[in-house]
Amino acid sequence: KPLYNFIFKVQQFSKNITALPGQNVTLPCQAANNNKPIIVAEWSRPDLGDEYVLQYRDERFDPENQHPSFKNRVDLQDRQMKDGDVSLILKDVTFNDTATYECRVVQRGTNRRKRADLKTEPISTITLRVVAPPGEAASWLLMFVSADTSHLLPVSHQQVSQQEAMGMQGRRRMDLQISEESDPVPLFKKLSCF
């Protein structure tokens, strides 16, 4: 009986997704070979080390090494994973969810069942960016301690839009005025910061 070796090149899917805080987001992932049932599906983030976003095995979620920030916030779009769909639903996204997400699967007929064996190339890589709504203002109120008087020096605040706050290369020049009535020792009248 002849032995045949088959090498399958997995076509990796990549996508960038932008979301607003509080939204539910679907991160797409589709297994390439739909003939074999999926027995393990895992979503991970490279920055989380050994903890994962979601692992689904033997028809249930495996909470053992799930990162705490994803507990009760993630689900599969289709728990039966029909047609190879292992898309992830991430609920109530926050700025901390901004990251790269990777999807891996194990299908029946392969010997990979341990998590260590899931360290193969991902079949889907999604870059999620959570941003503030357009036009939402950021506000800063700065307080400085005067070394001579040990008093707080209130500084007027300035509101800027998210786009202004980011500016060129993430920098923005702001001219701030120190309140005269709260300044017992006039150290300076105007402060510029970047």
Coordinates of N, CA and C in Angstrom, one line a residue:
K1 N 0.9 -1.2 0.0 CA 0.0 0.0 0.0 C 0.9 1.2 0.0
P2 N 0.8 2.1 -1.0 CA 1.7 3.3 -1.1 C 1.3 4.3 0.0
L3 N 2.3 5.0 0.4 CA 2.1 6.1 1.4 C 2.1 7.4 0.6
Y4 N 1.2 8.3 0.9 CA 1.2 9.6 0.2 C 1.3 10.7 1.2
N5 N 2.2 11.6 0.9 CA 2.3 12.7 1.8 C 1.7 13.9 1.1
F6 N 0.8 14.6 1.8 CA 0.2 15.8 1.3 C 0.6 17.0 2.1
I7 N 0.9 18.0 1.4 CA 1.3 19.3 2.0 C 0.2 20.3 1.6
F8 N -0.5 20.8 2.6 CA -1.6 21.8 2.3 C -1.0 23.1 2.8
K9 N -1.1 24.1 1.9 CA -0.8 25.4 2.2 C -2.0 26.1 2.7
V10 N -2.0 26.6 3.9 CA -3.1 27.3 4.4 C -3.1 28.7 4.0
Q11 N -4.2 29.1 3.4 CA -4.3 30.5 2.9 C -4.8 31.4 4.1
Q12 N -3.9 32.2 4.6 CA -4.2 33.0 5.8 C -5.1 34.2 5.4
F13 N -6.1 34.5 6.2 CA -7.0 35.6 6.0 C -6.6 36.7 6.9
S14 N -6.5 37.9 6.5 CA -6.2 39.1 7.3 C -7.2 40.2 7.1
K15 N -7.5 40.9 8.1 CA -8.5 42.0 8.0 C -8.3 43.0 9.1
N16 N -8.5 44.3 8.8 CA -8.5 45.3 9.8 C -9.9 45.7 10.1
I17 N -10.2 45.8 11.4 CA -11.6 46.2 11.8 C -11.5 47.4 12.8
T18 N -12.3 48.4 12.6 CA -12.4 49.5 13.5 C -13.7 49.5 14.2
A19 N -13.7 49.7 15.5 CA -15.0 49.7 16.3 C -15.0 50.9 17.3
L20 N -16.2 51.2 17.8 CA -16.4 52.2 18.9 C -16.5 51.5 20.2
P21 N -16.1 52.1 21.3 CA -16.3 51.5 22.6 C -17.8 51.1 22.8
G22 N -18.0 50.0 23.4 CA -19.3 49.5 23.7 C -20.0 48.7 22.7
Q23 N -19.4 48.7 21.5 CA -20.0 47.9 20.4 C -19.7 46.4 20.5
N24 N -20.5 45.6 19.9 CA -20.2 44.1 19.7 C -19.6 44.0 18.3
V25 N -18.5 43.2 18.2 CA -17.7 43.1 17.0 C -17.6 41.6 16.6
T26 N -17.7 41.3 15.4 CA -17.5 39.9 14.9 C -16.2 39.9 14.2
L27 N -15.3 39.0 14.7 CA -14.0 38.8 14.0 C -14.1 37.6 13.2
P28 N -14.0 37.7 11.8 CA -14.2 36.5 11.0 C -13.1 35.5 10.9
C29 N -13.5 34.3 10.9 CA -12.5 33.2 10.7 C -13.3 32.0 10.0
Q30 N -12.7 31.5 9.0 CA -13.3 30.4 8.2 C -12.2 29.3 8.0
A31 N -12.5 28.1 8.5 CA -11.6 27.0 8.3 C -11.5 26.6 6.8
A32 N -10.4 26.4 6.3 CA -10.2 26.1 4.8 C -10.7 24.8 4.4
N33 N -10.6 23.8 5.2 CA -11.1 22.4 4.8 C -12.3 22.1 5.5
N34 N -13.5 22.2 4.8 CA -14.8 22.0 5.5 C -15.2 20.6 5.6
N35 N -14.5 19.6 5.0 CA -14.9 18.2 5.0 C -14.8 17.6 6.4
K36 N -13.8 18.1 7.2 CA -13.6 17.5 8.5 C -14.1 18.4 9.6
P37 N -14.9 17.8 10.5 CA -15.4 18.6 11.6 C -14.3 19.3 12.5
I38 N -14.6 20.4 13.0 CA -13.7 21.2 13.8 C -13.9 20.7 15.2
I39 N -12.8 20.2 15.9 CA -12.9 19.7 17.3 C -12.3 20.7 18.3
V40 N -11.4 21.6 17.8 CA -10.9 22.6 18.7 C -10.8 23.9 17.9
A41 N -11.3 25.0 18.4 CA -11.2 26.4 17.9 C -10.6 27.3 18.9
E42 N -9.6 28.0 18.5 CA -9.0 28.9 19.5 C -8.7 30.3 18.9
W43 N -9.1 31.3 19.7 CA -8.7 32.7 19.4 C -7.7 33.1 20.4
S44 N -6.6 33.8 19.9 CA -5.6 34.2 20.9 C -5.1 35.6 20.5
R45 N -4.3 36.2 21.3 CA -3.6 37.4 21.1 C -2.2 37.2 21.4
P46 N -1.2 37.5 20.5 CA 0.2 37.3 20.8 C 0.7 38.0 22.1
D47 N 0.0 39.1 22.4 CA 0.5 39.9 23.6 C 0.0 39.3 24.9
L48 N -0.8 38.2 24.9 CA -1.4 37.6 26.1 C -0.6 36.4 26.6
G49 N 0.5 36.0 25.8 CA 1.3 34.9 26.2 C 0.5 33.6 26.1
D50 N 0.5 32.8 27.2 CA -0.2 31.5 27.2 C -1.7 31.6 27.5
E51 N -2.2 32.8 27.8 CA -3.7 33.0 28.0 C -4.3 33.2 26.7
Y52 N -5.5 32.8 26.5 CA -6.2 32.9 25.2 C -7.5 33.8 25.4
V53 N -8.0 34.2 24.3 CA -9.2 34.9 24.2 C -10.4 34.0 24.4
L54 N -10.4 32.9 23.6 CA -11.5 31.9 23.7 C -10.9 30.5 23.2
Q55 N -11.2 29.5 23.8 CA -10.9 28.1 23.3 C -12.2 27.3 23.5
Y56 N -12.6 26.7 22.4 CA -13.8 25.8 22.3 C -13.3 24.4 21.9
R57 N -13.5 23.5 22.8 CA -13.2 22.1 22.5 C -14.2 21.1 23.1
D58 N -14.4 20.0 22.4 CA -15.3 19.0 22.8 C -16.7 19.6 23.1
E59 N -17.1 20.5 22.2 CA -18.4 21.1 22.2 C -18.7 22.0 23.5
R60 N -17.7 22.5 24.1 CA -17.8 23.5 25.2 C -16.6 24.4 25.3
F61 N -16.8 25.5 26.0 CA -15.8 26.5 26.2 C -14.8 25.9 27.3
D62 N -13.5 26.2 27.1 CA -12.5 25.7 28.0 C -12.0 27.0 28.7
P63 N -12.4 27.3 30.0 CA -12.0 28.5 30.7 C -10.7 28.5 31.4
E64 N -10.0 27.3 31.3 CA -8.8 27.1 32.1 C -7.7 28.2 31.9
N65 N -7.4 28.5 30.7 CA -6.3 29.5 30.5 C -6.9 30.8 29.8
Q66 N -8.2 31.1 29.9 CA -8.7 32.2 29.3 C -8.3 33.5 30.1
H67 N -7.9 34.5 29.3 CA -7.6 35.8 30.0 C -8.8 36.4 30.6
P68 N -8.7 36.8 31.9 CA -9.8 37.3 32.7 C -10.7 38.4 32.0
S69 N -10.0 39.2 31.2 CA -10.8 40.3 30.6 C -11.8 39.9 29.5
F70 N -11.7 38.6 29.1 CA -12.6 38.1 28.1 C -13.7 37.2 28.6
K71 N -13.7 36.9 29.9 CA -14.7 36.1 30.5 C -16.1 36.8 30.3
N72 N -17.1 36.0 29.9 CA -18.4 36.4 29.6 C -18.5 37.5 28.6
R73 N -17.5 37.7 27.7 CA -17.5 38.7 26.7 C -17.3 38.2 25.3
V74 N -17.1 36.9 25.2 CA -16.8 36.3 23.9 C -17.7 35.1 23.6
D75 N -17.9 34.9 22.4 CA -18.7 33.7 22.0 C -18.4 33.4 20.5
L76 N -18.7 32.2 20.1 CA -18.6 31.9 18.7 C -19.9 32.3 17.9
Q77 N -19.7 32.8 16.7 CA -20.9 33.1 16.0 C -21.8 31.9 15.7
D78 N -21.2 30.8 15.6 CA -21.9 29.5 15.4 C -21.2 28.4 16.2
R79 N -21.7 28.0 17.3 CA -21.1 27.0 18.1 C -21.0 25.7 17.5
Q80 N -21.8 25.4 16.5 CA -21.7 24.1 15.8 C -20.7 24.2 14.7
M81 N -20.2 25.4 14.4 CA -19.1 25.7 13.4 C -19.4 25.1 12.1
K82 N -20.7 25.2 11.7 CA -21.1 24.7 10.4 C -20.3 25.4 9.3
D83 N -20.0 24.6 8.3 CA -19.3 25.1 7.1 C -17.9 25.8 7.5
G84 N -17.4 25.4 8.6 CA -16.1 25.9 9.0 C -16.0 27.3 9.6
D85 N -17.2 27.8 10.0 CA -17.3 29.2 10.5 C -16.9 29.2 12.0
V86 N -15.8 29.8 12.3 CA -15.3 29.9 13.7 C -15.1 31.4 14.1
S87 N -16.0 32.2 13.5 CA -15.9 33.7 13.8 C -16.2 33.9 15.2
L88 N -15.5 34.9 15.8 CA -15.6 35.3 17.2 C -16.5 36.5 17.4
I89 N -17.4 36.5 18.3 CA -18.1 37.7 18.7 C -17.5 38.2 20.0
L90 N -17.0 39.5 19.9 CA -16.4 40.1 21.1 C -17.4 41.2 21.5
K91 N -17.9 41.1 22.7 CA -19.0 42.0 23.2 C -18.4 43.2 24.0
D92 N -19.1 44.3 23.9 CA -18.8 45.5 24.7 C -17.3 45.9 24.6
V93 N -16.8 46.1 23.4 CA -15.4 46.4 23.3 C -14.9 47.6 24.0
T94 N -13.7 47.6 24.4 CA -13.1 48.8 25.1 C -11.7 49.1 24.4
F95 N -11.1 50.2 24.8 CA -9.8 50.5 24.2 C -8.8 49.5 24.4
N96 N -8.9 48.7 25.5 CA -8.0 47.7 25.8 C -8.1 46.5 24.9
D97 N -9.1 46.4 24.1 CA -9.3 45.3 23.1 C -8.6 45.6 21.8
T98 N -8.0 46.8 21.7 CA -7.2 47.1 20.5 C -6.0 46.2 20.5
A99 N -5.9 45.3 19.5 CA -4.8 44.3 19.4 C -5.0 43.5 18.1
T100 N -4.1 42.6 17.9 CA -4.1 41.6 16.8 C -4.6 40.3 17.4
Y101 N -5.6 39.7 16.7 CA -6.3 38.5 17.2 C -6.0 37.4 16.1
E102 N -5.7 36.2 16.6 CA -5.4 35.1 15.7 C -6.3 33.9 16.0
C103 N -6.8 33.3 14.9 CA -7.7 32.2 14.9 C -7.0 30.9 14.4
R104 N -7.1 29.8 15.2 CA -6.5 28.5 14.9 C -7.6 27.4 15.1
V105 N -7.5 26.4 14.3 CA -8.4 25.3 14.5 C -7.7 23.9 14.4
V106 N -8.4 22.9 15.0 CA -7.9 21.5 14.9 C -9.2 20.8 14.3
Q107 N -9.0 20.0 13.3 CA -10.1 19.3 12.7 C -9.9 17.8 12.9
R108 N -11.1 17.1 12.9 CA -11.0 15.7 13.1 C -10.2 15.0 12.1
G109 N -9.4 14.0 12.5 CA -8.5 13.4 11.6 C -7.1 13.8 11.7
T110 N -6.8 14.8 12.6 CA -5.5 15.3 12.9 C -5.1 14.8 14.3
N111 N -3.9 14.8 14.6 CA -3.5 14.3 15.9 C -3.3 15.5 16.9
R112 N -3.5 16.7 16.4 CA -3.3 17.9 17.3 C -4.5 18.1 18.2
R113 N -4.4 17.9 19.5 CA -5.5 18.2 20.4 C -5.0 19.0 21.6
K114 N -3.7 19.0 21.8 CA -3.2 19.8 23.0 C -3.0 21.3 22.6
R115 N -3.1 22.2 23.5 CA -3.0 23.6 23.2 C -1.6 23.8 22.6
A116 N -0.6 23.2 23.1 CA 0.8 23.4 22.6 C 0.9 23.1 21.1
D117 N 0.0 22.1 20.7 CA 0.0 21.8 19.3 C -0.7 22.8 18.4
L118 N -1.4 23.7 19.0 CA -2.1 24.7 18.3 C -1.2 25.9 17.9
K119 N 0.0 25.8 18.2 CA 1.0 26.8 17.8 C 1.4 26.7 16.4
T120 N 0.4 26.6 15.5 CA 0.7 26.6 14.0 C 0.3 28.0 13.5
E121 N 0.5 28.1 12.2 CA 0.2 29.4 11.6 C -1.3 29.6 11.8
P122 N -1.8 30.8 12.1 CA -3.2 31.1 12.2 C -3.9 31.1 10.8
I123 N -5.1 30.7 10.8 CA -5.8 30.7 9.5 C -6.5 32.1 9.3
S124 N -6.6 32.9 10.4 CA -7.2 34.2 10.3 C -6.4 35.1 11.3
T125 N -6.1 36.3 10.8 CA -5.4 37.3 11.7 C -6.2 38.6 11.5
I126 N -6.8 39.1 12.6 CA -7.6 40.3 12.6 C -7.0 41.3 13.5
T127 N -6.8 42.5 12.9 CA -6.3 43.7 13.7 C -7.5 44.5 14.1
L128 N -7.8 44.6 15.4 CA -8.9 45.4 15.9 C -8.4 46.7 16.5
R129 N -9.1 47.8 16.1 CA -8.7 49.1 16.6 C -10.0 49.7 17.2
V130 N -10.0 50.0 18.5 CA -11.1 50.6 19.1 C -10.8 52.1 19.3
V131 N -11.7 52.9 18.7 CA -11.4 54.4 18.7 C -12.6 55.1 19.3
A132 N -12.3 56.3 19.7 CA -13.4 57.2 20.2 C -14.3 57.7 19.1
P133 N -15.6 57.9 19.3 CA -16.4 58.4 18.3 C -15.9 59.7 17.7
P134 N -16.1 59.9 16.4 CA -15.6 61.2 15.8 C -16.2 62.4 16.5
G135 N -15.4 63.4 16.7 CA -15.8 64.6 17.3 C -15.9 64.6 18.8
E136 N -15.7 63.4 19.4 CA -15.7 63.3 20.9 C -14.5 64.1 21.4
A137 N -14.7 64.9 22.4 CA -13.6 65.7 22.9 C -12.8 65.0 24.0
A138 N -11.5 65.2 24.0 CA -10.7 64.8 25.2 C -10.5 66.1 26.0
S139 N -10.5 65.9 27.3 CA -10.3 67.1 28.1 C -9.2 66.8 29.2
W140 N -8.3 67.8 29.3 CA -7.3 67.7 30.3 C -7.4 68.8 31.3
L141 N -7.2 68.5 32.6 CA -7.0 69.5 33.6 C -5.7 69.2 34.3
L142 N -4.7 70.0 34.2 CA -3.4 69.8 34.7 C -3.2 70.6 36.0
M143 N -2.6 70.0 37.0 CA -2.2 70.6 38.2 C -0.7 70.5 38.4
F144 N -0.1 71.5 38.8 CA 1.4 71.5 39.1 C 1.6 71.8 40.5
V145 N 2.6 71.2 41.1 CA 3.0 71.5 42.5 C 4.2 72.5 42.4
S146 N 4.0 73.6 43.1 CA 5.1 74.6 43.2 C 6.1 74.1 44.2
A147 N 7.4 74.0 43.8 CA 8.4 73.5 44.8 C 8.6 74.5 45.9
D148 N 8.4 75.8 45.6 CA 8.6 76.8 46.7 C 7.5 76.9 47.7
T149 N 6.3 76.6 47.3 CA 5.2 76.8 48.2 C 4.5 75.5 48.6
S150 N 4.8 74.4 47.9 CA 4.1 73.2 48.1 C 2.6 73.3 47.9
H151 N 2.2 74.2 47.1 CA 0.8 74.4 46.7 C 0.5 73.9 45.3
L152 N -0.7 73.5 45.1 CA -1.1 73.1 43.7 C -1.4 74.4 42.9
L153 N -0.9 74.4 41.7 CA -1.2 75.5 40.8 C -2.2 75.1 39.8
P154 N -3.4 75.5 39.9 CA -4.4 75.0 38.9 C -4.0 75.6 37.5
V155 N -4.2 74.9 36.5 CA -3.9 75.3 35.1 C -5.2 75.2 34.3
S156 N -5.5 76.1 33.5 CA -6.7 76.1 32.8 C -6.7 74.9 31.8
H157 N -7.8 74.3 31.6 CA -7.9 73.1 30.8 C -8.3 73.5 29.3
Q158 N -8.0 72.6 28.4 CA -8.3 72.8 27.0 C -9.0 71.5 26.5
Q159 N -10.0 71.7 25.7 CA -10.7 70.5 25.1 C -10.2 70.5 23.7
V160 N -9.9 69.2 23.2 CA -9.5 69.1 21.8 C -10.2 67.8 21.3
S161 N -10.4 67.8 20.0 CA -11.0 66.5 19.4 C -10.0 65.4 19.4
Q162 N -10.5 64.2 19.2 CA -9.5 63.1 19.1 C -8.5 63.3 18.0
Q163 N -9.0 63.8 16.8 CA -8.1 64.0 15.7 C -7.0 65.1 16.1
E164 N -7.4 66.1 16.8 CA -6.5 67.2 17.2 C -5.5 66.6 18.2
A165 N -6.0 65.8 19.1 CA -5.2 65.3 20.2 C -4.1 64.4 19.6
M166 N -4.4 63.6 18.6 CA -3.4 62.8 18.0 C -2.4 63.6 17.2
G167 N -2.9 64.6 16.4 CA -2.0 65.5 15.6 C -1.0 64.7 14.8
M168 N 0.0 65.4 14.4 CA 1.1 64.8 13.6 C 2.0 64.0 14.6
Q169 N 2.2 62.8 14.3 CA 3.0 61.9 15.0 C 2.6 61.8 16.5
G170 N 1.3 62.0 16.8 CA 0.8 61.8 18.1 C 1.1 63.0 19.0
R171 N 1.6 64.1 18.5 CA 1.9 65.3 19.4 C 1.0 66.4 19.1
R172 N 0.8 67.2 20.1 CA -0.1 68.4 20.0 C 0.5 69.5 20.9
R173 N 0.7 70.7 20.4 CA 1.2 71.8 21.2 C 0.0 72.5 21.8
M174 N 0.1 72.7 23.1 CA -1.0 73.4 23.9 C -0.4 74.5 24.7
D175 N -0.9 75.7 24.6 CA -0.5 76.8 25.5 C -1.5 76.8 26.7
L176 N -1.0 76.7 27.9 CA -1.9 76.6 29.0 C -1.6 77.9 29.9
Q177 N -2.6 78.4 30.5 CA -2.5 79.6 31.3 C -2.6 79.2 32.8
I178 N -1.7 79.7 33.6 CA -1.8 79.4 35.1 C -2.7 80.4 35.7
S179 N -3.6 80.0 36.5 CA -4.6 80.8 37.2 C -3.9 81.8 38.1
E180 N -4.1 83.1 38.0 CA -3.4 84.1 38.8 C -3.8 84.1 40.2
E181 N -5.1 83.9 40.5 CA -5.6 84.0 41.9 C -5.1 82.9 42.8
S182 N -4.7 81.8 42.2 CA -4.2 80.7 43.0 C -2.7 80.6 43.1
D183 N -2.0 81.5 42.5 CA -0.6 81.4 42.4 C 0.1 82.4 43.4
P184 N 0.4 81.9 44.6 CA 1.0 82.7 45.6 C 2.4 83.2 45.2
V185 N 3.1 82.5 44.5 CA 4.4 82.9 44.0 C 4.4 82.8 42.5
P186 N 4.4 83.9 41.8 CA 4.3 83.9 40.4 C 5.6 83.3 39.8
L187 N 5.7 82.0 39.6 CA 6.8 81.3 39.0 C 6.9 81.6 37.5
F188 N 5.8 81.5 36.9 CA 5.7 81.8 35.5 C 4.3 82.0 35.1
K189 N 4.1 82.8 34.0 CA 2.8 83.2 33.6 C 2.2 82.2 32.6
K190 N 3.0 81.6 31.8 CA 2.5 80.8 30.7 C 3.4 79.5 30.5
L191 N 2.8 78.4 30.3 CA 3.5 77.2 30.1 C 3.1 76.5 28.8
S192 N 4.1 76.1 28.1 CA 3.8 75.4 26.8 C 4.2 74.0 27.0
C193 N 3.4 73.1 26.6 CA 3.7 71.6 26.7 C 3.4 71.0 25.4
F194 N 4.1 69.8 25.2 CA 3.9 69.1 23.9 C 3.4 67.7 24.2

